[in-house]
């Protein structure tokens, strides 16, 4: 192990600059890796990154769409949809979120994220999620659910 790195963490920019500088001075990758006490593959990856991009910044995990499954509005709406219509599928919940402008098409939560919201955040069991409750089909219960949902909104 060397003095300037920890496993799972990116090397400091100063060390990366030194590696690229030595490589530009025609030192071999194997020689550089021995000097810095780093694995050959690490030095090779840094040099390849510089050759490909002209940049030595460590790669960051790439996430295109922002996560919206965990915003309070989305959680509340998912719970509302599943409570008012227990037989609703994840695909239908996705369509509802999109059609009611709670999510953009590129960041609608996946069906597994919707299930995760119902299980972890709302506290429903798998059985509660998958069963169709008959009492929610009665008009008086539906009215009570609508009042409860919209009272929290005001």
CSV table of C-alpha atoms in Angstrom, one decimal:
chain,number,residue,atom,x,y,z
A,1,UNK,CA,0.0,0.0,0.0
A,2,UNK,CA,1.2,3.5,-0.7
A,3,UNK,CA,1.1,6.7,1.4
A,4,UNK,CA,-1.4,8.6,-0.8
A,5,UNK,CA,-4.2,6.3,-1.6
A,6,UNK,CA,-6.9,4.3,0.1
A,7,UNK,CA,-8.8,1.4,-1.4
A,8,UNK,CA,-11.9,2.5,-3.2
A,9,UNK,CA,-10.9,6.2,-3.3
A,10,UNK,CA,-9.5,8.1,-6.3
A,11,UNK,CA,-5.9,9.1,-6.3
A,12,UNK,CA,-5.2,12.8,-5.6
A,13,UNK,CA,-4.9,15.1,-8.6
A,14,UNK,CA,-1.3,15.9,-7.7
A,15,UNK,CA,-0.3,12.2,-8.0
A,16,UNK,CA,-2.2,11.9,-11.2
A,17,UNK,CA,-0.4,14.9,-12.7
A,18,UNK,CA,3.0,13.3,-11.6
A,19,UNK,CA,2.0,10.0,-13.3
A,20,UNK,CA,1.1,11.7,-16.6
A,21,UNK,CA,4.2,14.0,-16.4
A,22,UNK,CA,6.5,11.0,-16.1
A,23,UNK,CA,4.7,9.2,-18.9
A,24,UNK,CA,5.1,12.2,-21.1
A,25,UNK,CA,8.8,12.1,-20.3
A,26,UNK,CA,8.9,8.6,-21.9
A,27,UNK,CA,9.0,6.6,-18.7
A,28,UNK,CA,7.2,3.3,-19.0
A,29,UNK,CA,4.0,2.5,-17.2
A,30,UNK,CA,5.6,-0.5,-15.3
A,31,UNK,CA,8.5,1.8,-14.1
A,32,UNK,CA,6.0,4.5,-13.0
A,33,UNK,CA,3.9,1.9,-11.1
A,34,UNK,CA,7.0,0.7,-9.2
A,35,UNK,CA,8.0,4.3,-8.4
A,36,UNK,CA,4.6,5.2,-7.0
A,37,UNK,CA,4.0,1.7,-5.5
A,38,UNK,CA,0.7,1.5,-7.5
A,39,UNK,CA,-0.8,-1.4,-9.5
A,40,UNK,CA,0.2,-1.4,-13.2
A,41,UNK,CA,-3.5,-1.2,-14.1
A,42,UNK,CA,-4.1,1.9,-12.0
A,43,UNK,CA,-1.3,3.8,-13.8
A,44,UNK,CA,-2.4,2.4,-17.1
A,45,UNK,CA,-6.0,3.6,-16.5
A,46,UNK,CA,-4.8,7.1,-15.6
A,47,UNK,CA,-2.6,7.4,-18.7
A,48,UNK,CA,-5.5,6.0,-20.9
A,49,UNK,CA,-7.9,8.5,-19.4
A,50,UNK,CA,-5.5,11.4,-20.2
A,51,UNK,CA,-4.9,10.1,-23.8
A,52,UNK,CA,-8.6,9.7,-24.4
A,53,UNK,CA,-9.9,12.8,-22.8
A,54,UNK,CA,-7.0,15.1,-22.2
A,55,UNK,CA,-8.2,15.1,-18.6
A,56,UNK,CA,-7.1,13.3,-15.5
A,57,UNK,CA,-10.1,13.9,-13.3
A,58,UNK,CA,-11.4,10.7,-11.7
A,59,UNK,CA,-14.5,9.3,-13.4
A,60,UNK,CA,-17.7,10.1,-11.5
A,61,UNK,CA,-20.7,7.7,-11.5
A,62,UNK,CA,-23.0,8.8,-14.3
A,63,UNK,CA,-26.6,9.4,-13.5
A,64,UNK,CA,-28.7,11.1,-16.2
A,65,UNK,CA,-32.1,11.5,-14.6
A,66,UNK,CA,-32.6,12.9,-11.2
A,67,UNK,CA,-34.4,10.6,-8.7
A,68,UNK,CA,-38.0,11.6,-8.1
A,69,UNK,CA,-39.4,8.5,-6.5
A,70,UNK,CA,-38.5,9.8,-3.1
A,71,UNK,CA,-40.0,13.3,-3.2
A,72,UNK,CA,-42.9,13.7,-0.8
A,73,UNK,CA,-45.4,14.6,-3.6
A,74,UNK,CA,-44.6,11.5,-5.5
A,75,UNK,CA,-44.7,9.3,-2.4
A,76,UNK,CA,-48.0,10.7,-1.4
A,77,UNK,CA,-49.5,10.4,-4.9
A,78,UNK,CA,-48.3,6.7,-5.2
A,79,UNK,CA,-49.9,6.0,-1.8
A,80,UNK,CA,-53.1,7.8,-2.9
A,81,UNK,CA,-53.3,5.9,-6.1
A,82,UNK,CA,-52.7,2.5,-4.5
A,83,UNK,CA,-55.2,3.2,-1.7
A,84,UNK,CA,-58.0,4.4,-4.0
A,85,UNK,CA,-57.4,1.6,-6.5
A,86,UNK,CA,-55.6,-1.3,-5.0
A,87,UNK,CA,-55.6,-3.3,-8.2
A,88,UNK,CA,-53.5,-0.6,-10.0
A,89,UNK,CA,-50.3,-1.9,-11.6
A,90,UNK,CA,-46.9,-0.2,-11.4
A,91,UNK,CA,-47.1,0.6,-15.1
A,92,UNK,CA,-50.4,2.4,-14.6
A,93,UNK,CA,-48.9,4.3,-11.6
A,94,UNK,CA,-46.0,5.4,-13.9
A,95,UNK,CA,-48.5,6.7,-16.5
A,96,UNK,CA,-50.6,8.5,-13.9
A,97,UNK,CA,-47.5,10.2,-12.5
A,98,UNK,CA,-46.5,11.3,-16.0
A,99,UNK,CA,-50.0,12.4,-17.1
A,100,UNK,CA,-50.5,14.5,-13.9
A,101,UNK,CA,-47.2,16.2,-14.4
A,102,UNK,CA,-45.6,14.9,-11.2
A,103,UNK,CA,-42.7,13.4,-13.1
A,104,UNK,CA,-41.1,14.1,-16.5
A,105,UNK,CA,-41.0,11.1,-18.9
A,106,UNK,CA,-37.2,10.7,-18.4
A,107,UNK,CA,-37.4,10.5,-14.6
A,108,UNK,CA,-40.6,8.5,-13.9
A,109,UNK,CA,-39.7,6.0,-11.1
A,110,UNK,CA,-39.3,2.4,-12.1
A,111,UNK,CA,-41.9,-0.2,-11.1
A,112,UNK,CA,-39.4,-1.6,-8.5
A,113,UNK,CA,-38.9,1.9,-7.1
A,114,UNK,CA,-42.7,2.3,-6.8
A,115,UNK,CA,-42.9,-1.0,-4.9
A,116,UNK,CA,-40.0,0.1,-2.7
A,117,UNK,CA,-41.8,3.3,-1.9
A,118,UNK,CA,-44.9,1.4,-0.9
A,119,UNK,CA,-43.0,-1.1,1.2
A,120,UNK,CA,-40.3,1.0,2.8
A,121,UNK,CA,-41.6,4.5,2.9
A,122,UNK,CA,-45.3,3.9,3.2
A,123,UNK,CA,-44.9,0.8,5.3
A,124,UNK,CA,-47.1,-1.6,3.4
A,125,UNK,CA,-46.3,-5.3,3.3
A,126,UNK,CA,-46.1,-7.2,0.0
A,127,UNK,CA,-49.5,-8.8,0.9
A,128,UNK,CA,-51.1,-5.4,1.4
A,129,UNK,CA,-49.6,-4.2,-2.0
A,130,UNK,CA,-50.8,-7.2,-3.9
A,131,UNK,CA,-54.3,-7.7,-2.4
A,132,UNK,CA,-57.4,-6.0,-3.6
A,133,UNK,CA,-59.3,-4.7,-0.6
A,134,UNK,CA,-63.1,-4.9,-1.2
A,135,UNK,CA,-63.9,-2.2,1.3
A,136,UNK,CA,-62.1,0.4,-0.8
A,137,UNK,CA,-64.6,-0.2,-3.6
A,138,UNK,CA,-67.5,1.3,-1.6
A,139,UNK,CA,-68.4,4.9,-2.4
A,140,UNK,CA,-68.3,6.1,1.2
A,141,UNK,CA,-64.7,4.8,1.6
A,142,UNK,CA,-63.7,6.4,-1.7
A,143,UNK,CA,-65.1,9.8,-0.5
A,144,UNK,CA,-63.2,9.5,2.8
A,145,UNK,CA,-60.0,8.7,1.0
A,146,UNK,CA,-60.4,11.7,-1.3
A,147,UNK,CA,-61.1,14.0,1.7
A,148,UNK,CA,-58.0,12.6,3.6
A,149,UNK,CA,-55.8,13.1,0.6
A,150,UNK,CA,-56.9,16.6,-0.3
A,151,UNK,CA,-57.0,17.8,3.3
A,152,UNK,CA,-53.3,17.0,3.6
A,153,UNK,CA,-52.7,19.1,0.4
A,154,UNK,CA,-54.3,22.3,1.7
